CSV table of C-alpha atoms in Angstrom, one decimal:
chain,number,residue,atom,x,y,z
A,65,MET,CA,-4.5,12.4,23.7
A,66,SER,CA,-6.8,13.9,21.1
A,67,ALA,CA,-9.8,12.6,19.2
A,68,TYR,CA,-9.5,12.1,15.5
A,69,THR,CA,-12.1,11.1,13.0
A,70,LEU,CA,-10.6,9.2,10.1
A,71,SER,CA,-11.9,7.7,6.9
A,72,VAL,CA,-10.3,4.3,6.6
A,73,ASN,CA,-11.3,1.9,3.9
A,74,GLY,CA,-14.5,3.8,3.3
A,75,ARG,CA,-15.6,3.7,6.9
A,76,THR,CA,-15.5,6.5,9.4
A,77,ARG,CA,-13.4,5.6,12.4
A,78,SER,CA,-12.9,7.6,15.6
A,79,VAL,CA,-9.6,7.2,17.5
A,80,ASP,CA,-8.2,8.8,20.7
A,81,VAL,CA,-4.5,9.0,20.2
A,82,ASP,CA,-1.6,11.5,20.5
A,83,GLY,CA,-1.4,13.6,17.3
A,84,SER,CA,2.2,12.6,16.7
A,85,THR,CA,1.3,8.9,16.5
A,86,PRO,CA,2.2,7.6,13.1
A,87,VAL,CA,-0.7,6.4,11.0
A,88,LEU,CA,0.9,3.0,10.9
A,89,TRP,CA,0.4,2.5,14.6
A,90,VAL,CA,-3.1,3.9,14.6
A,91,LEU,CA,-4.0,1.4,11.9
A,92,ARG,CA,-2.3,-1.6,13.5
A,93,ASP,CA,-2.7,-1.0,17.2
A,94,THR,CA,-5.8,1.1,17.5
A,95,LEU,CA,-7.9,-0.1,14.6
A,96,GLY,CA,-6.6,-3.7,14.4
A,97,LEU,CA,-5.7,-3.4,10.7
A,98,THR,CA,-2.5,-5.5,10.6
A,99,GLY,CA,-2.1,-5.9,6.8
A,100,THR,CA,0.1,-2.8,6.7
A,101,LYS,CA,3.5,-3.8,8.0
A,102,TYR,CA,6.2,-2.2,10.1
A,103,GLY,CA,9.5,-2.5,8.4
A,104,CYS,CA,12.0,0.2,9.2
A,105,GLY,CA,10.1,3.1,10.9
A,106,MET,CA,12.0,5.6,8.7
A,107,ALA,CA,10.0,5.5,5.4
A,108,LEU,CA,12.8,3.7,3.6
A,109,CYS,CA,11.4,0.2,3.0
A,110,GLY,CA,7.8,0.6,1.8
A,111,ALA,CA,6.3,-2.1,3.9
A,112,CYS,CA,4.0,0.4,5.6
A,113,THR,CA,2.7,1.9,2.3
A,114,VAL,CA,-1.0,3.0,2.3
A,115,HIS,CA,-3.0,5.3,0.1
A,116,LEU,CA,-3.7,8.7,1.6
A,117,ASP,CA,-6.2,10.6,-0.7
A,118,GLY,CA,-5.3,8.0,-3.4
A,119,LYS,CA,-1.6,8.6,-3.2
A,120,PRO,CA,0.9,6.1,-1.8
A,121,VAL,CA,2.6,7.2,1.4
A,122,ARG,CA,4.8,5.6,4.0
A,123,SER,CA,2.4,5.4,7.0
A,124,CYS,CA,5.3,5.1,9.5
A,125,SER,CA,6.2,8.7,8.8
A,126,VAL,CA,2.8,10.4,8.7
A,127,PRO,CA,1.5,11.6,12.0
A,128,VAL,CA,-2.2,11.1,12.4
A,129,SER,CA,-2.6,14.8,13.0
A,130,ALA,CA,-1.5,15.4,9.3
A,131,VAL,CA,-4.3,13.3,7.8
A,132,GLY,CA,-7.1,15.8,8.1
A,133,GLY,CA,-10.1,14.6,6.2
A,134,LYS,CA,-8.1,12.7,3.6
A,135,PRO,CA,-9.3,9.1,3.1
A,136,ILE,CA,-6.9,6.3,4.0
A,137,THR,CA,-6.9,3.0,2.1
A,138,THR,CA,-5.0,0.0,3.4
A,139,ILE,CA,-4.4,-3.4,1.8
A,140,GLU,CA,-7.5,-4.6,3.6
A,141,GLY,CA,-9.6,-2.0,1.8
A,142,LEU,CA,-7.9,-2.0,-1.6
A,143,GLY,CA,-10.4,-2.4,-4.3
A,144,GLY,CA,-11.3,-0.8,-7.6
A,145,ALA,CA,-10.2,-2.2,-11.0
A,146,ALA,CA,-6.5,-1.4,-10.5
A,147,GLY,CA,-6.3,-2.9,-7.0
A,148,ARG,CA,-8.1,-6.1,-8.0
A,149,ALA,CA,-5.9,-6.4,-11.2
A,150,VAL,CA,-2.7,-6.1,-9.2
A,151,GLN,CA,-3.8,-8.5,-6.5
A,152,GLN,CA,-5.0,-11.1,-9.1
A,153,ALA,CA,-1.7,-10.9,-11.0
A,154,TRP,CA,0.3,-11.2,-7.8
A,155,GLN,CA,-1.6,-14.5,-7.1
A,156,ARG,CA,-1.4,-15.8,-10.7
A,157,LEU,CA,2.4,-15.3,-10.8
A,158,ASP,CA,2.9,-16.5,-7.2
A,159,VAL,CA,5.0,-13.4,-6.5
A,160,VAL,CA,4.9,-13.8,-2.7
A,161,GLN,CA,7.7,-15.5,-0.8
A,162,CYS,CA,7.6,-14.6,2.8
A,163,GLY,CA,4.9,-11.9,2.1
A,164,TYR,CA,6.2,-9.3,4.5
A,165,CYS,CA,6.7,-6.5,2.0
A,166,GLN,CA,3.9,-7.5,-0.3
A,167,SER,CA,1.1,-5.2,1.0
A,168,GLY,CA,3.4,-2.2,0.4
A,169,GLN,CA,4.4,-3.5,-3.0
A,170,ILE,CA,0.8,-4.1,-4.0
A,171,MET,CA,-0.3,-0.7,-2.7
A,172,SER,CA,2.5,1.1,-4.7
A,173,ALA,CA,1.7,-0.9,-7.9
A,174,ALA,CA,-2.1,-0.3,-7.5
A,175,ALA,CA,-1.5,3.5,-7.1
A,176,LEU,CA,0.6,3.5,-10.2
A,177,LEU,CA,-2.0,1.7,-12.2
A,178,SER,CA,-4.8,3.9,-10.9
A,179,SER,CA,-3.1,7.0,-12.0
A,180,ASN,CA,-1.4,5.7,-15.2
A,181,ARG,CA,-3.1,3.0,-17.3
A,182,ALA,CA,-0.1,2.8,-19.6
A,183,PRO,CA,3.0,3.0,-17.5
A,184,THR,CA,6.4,2.8,-19.1
A,185,ASP,CA,9.3,0.8,-17.6
A,186,ALA,CA,10.6,4.1,-16.2
A,187,ASP,CA,7.2,4.8,-14.6
A,188,ILE,CA,7.1,1.4,-13.0
A,189,ASP,CA,10.7,1.7,-11.7
A,190,ALA,CA,9.9,5.1,-10.2
A,191,ALA,CA,6.6,3.9,-8.6
A,192,MET,CA,8.2,0.8,-7.1
A,193,ASN,CA,11.4,2.5,-6.0
A,194,GLY,CA,11.9,2.3,-2.2
A,195,ASN,CA,9.9,-0.9,-1.8
A,196,VAL,CA,12.4,-3.3,-0.2
A,197,CYS,CA,11.9,-7.0,-0.4
A,198,PRO,CA,14.1,-9.0,2.0
A,199,CYS,CA,13.5,-12.2,0.0
A,200,ALA,CA,14.5,-10.5,-3.3
A,201,THR,CA,11.3,-11.3,-5.3
A,202,TYR,CA,12.0,-8.3,-7.4
A,203,VAL,CA,12.3,-10.4,-10.6
A,204,ARG,CA,8.8,-11.8,-10.0
A,205,ILE,CA,7.4,-8.4,-9.1
A,206,ARG,CA,9.1,-6.8,-12.2
A,207,SER,CA,7.7,-9.6,-14.4
A,208,LEU,CA,4.1,-8.7,-13.7
A,209,PRO,CA,2.6,-8.5,-17.1
A,210,ILE,CA,1.8,-4.8,-17.2
A,211,GLY,CA,-0.3,-5.3,-20.4
A,212,THR,CA,-2.5,-7.8,-18.5
A,213,LEU,CA,-2.8,-5.4,-15.6
A,214,ARG,CA,-3.8,-2.6,-18.0
A,215,SER,CA,-6.5,-4.7,-19.6
A,216,ASP,CA,-7.7,-6.2,-16.2
A,217,ALA,CA,-7.9,-2.7,-14.7
A,218,GLY,CA,-9.8,-1.4,-17.7
A,219,ALA,CA,-12.3,-4.3,-17.6
A,220,ALA,CA,-14.0,-3.2,-14.4
């Protein structure tokens, strides 16, 4: 076991875990942040997506020892104009079915919008690639009005 100091959702958190422990399990089991989901454990499904230093990563495949001083943002801490715009659009369009993949989907979409205020269809496809939805809500996810998201994100 080793002590790690992490910045999670803007708060400094200290954990005492093995350095090889995936960030996913530190978030869920040690810190009690259960919005980030376990899906496959192999970084293939996207359910465990969080932002590490503002970039979307699959937290099931990132050992806590690799985090360093980079800030971690989970679905519980997602804010900013892009995060709010995506979450509001998700609710407006009633995208969620079972909801299991949604935190990963939202984190990927928010990261895209934070870095690219005018994404093309190809940008959206690339950013959302690897986010698996067992309920097949892809049509609703893909129908998110990117123009609305752009204007909502720019408003704040």
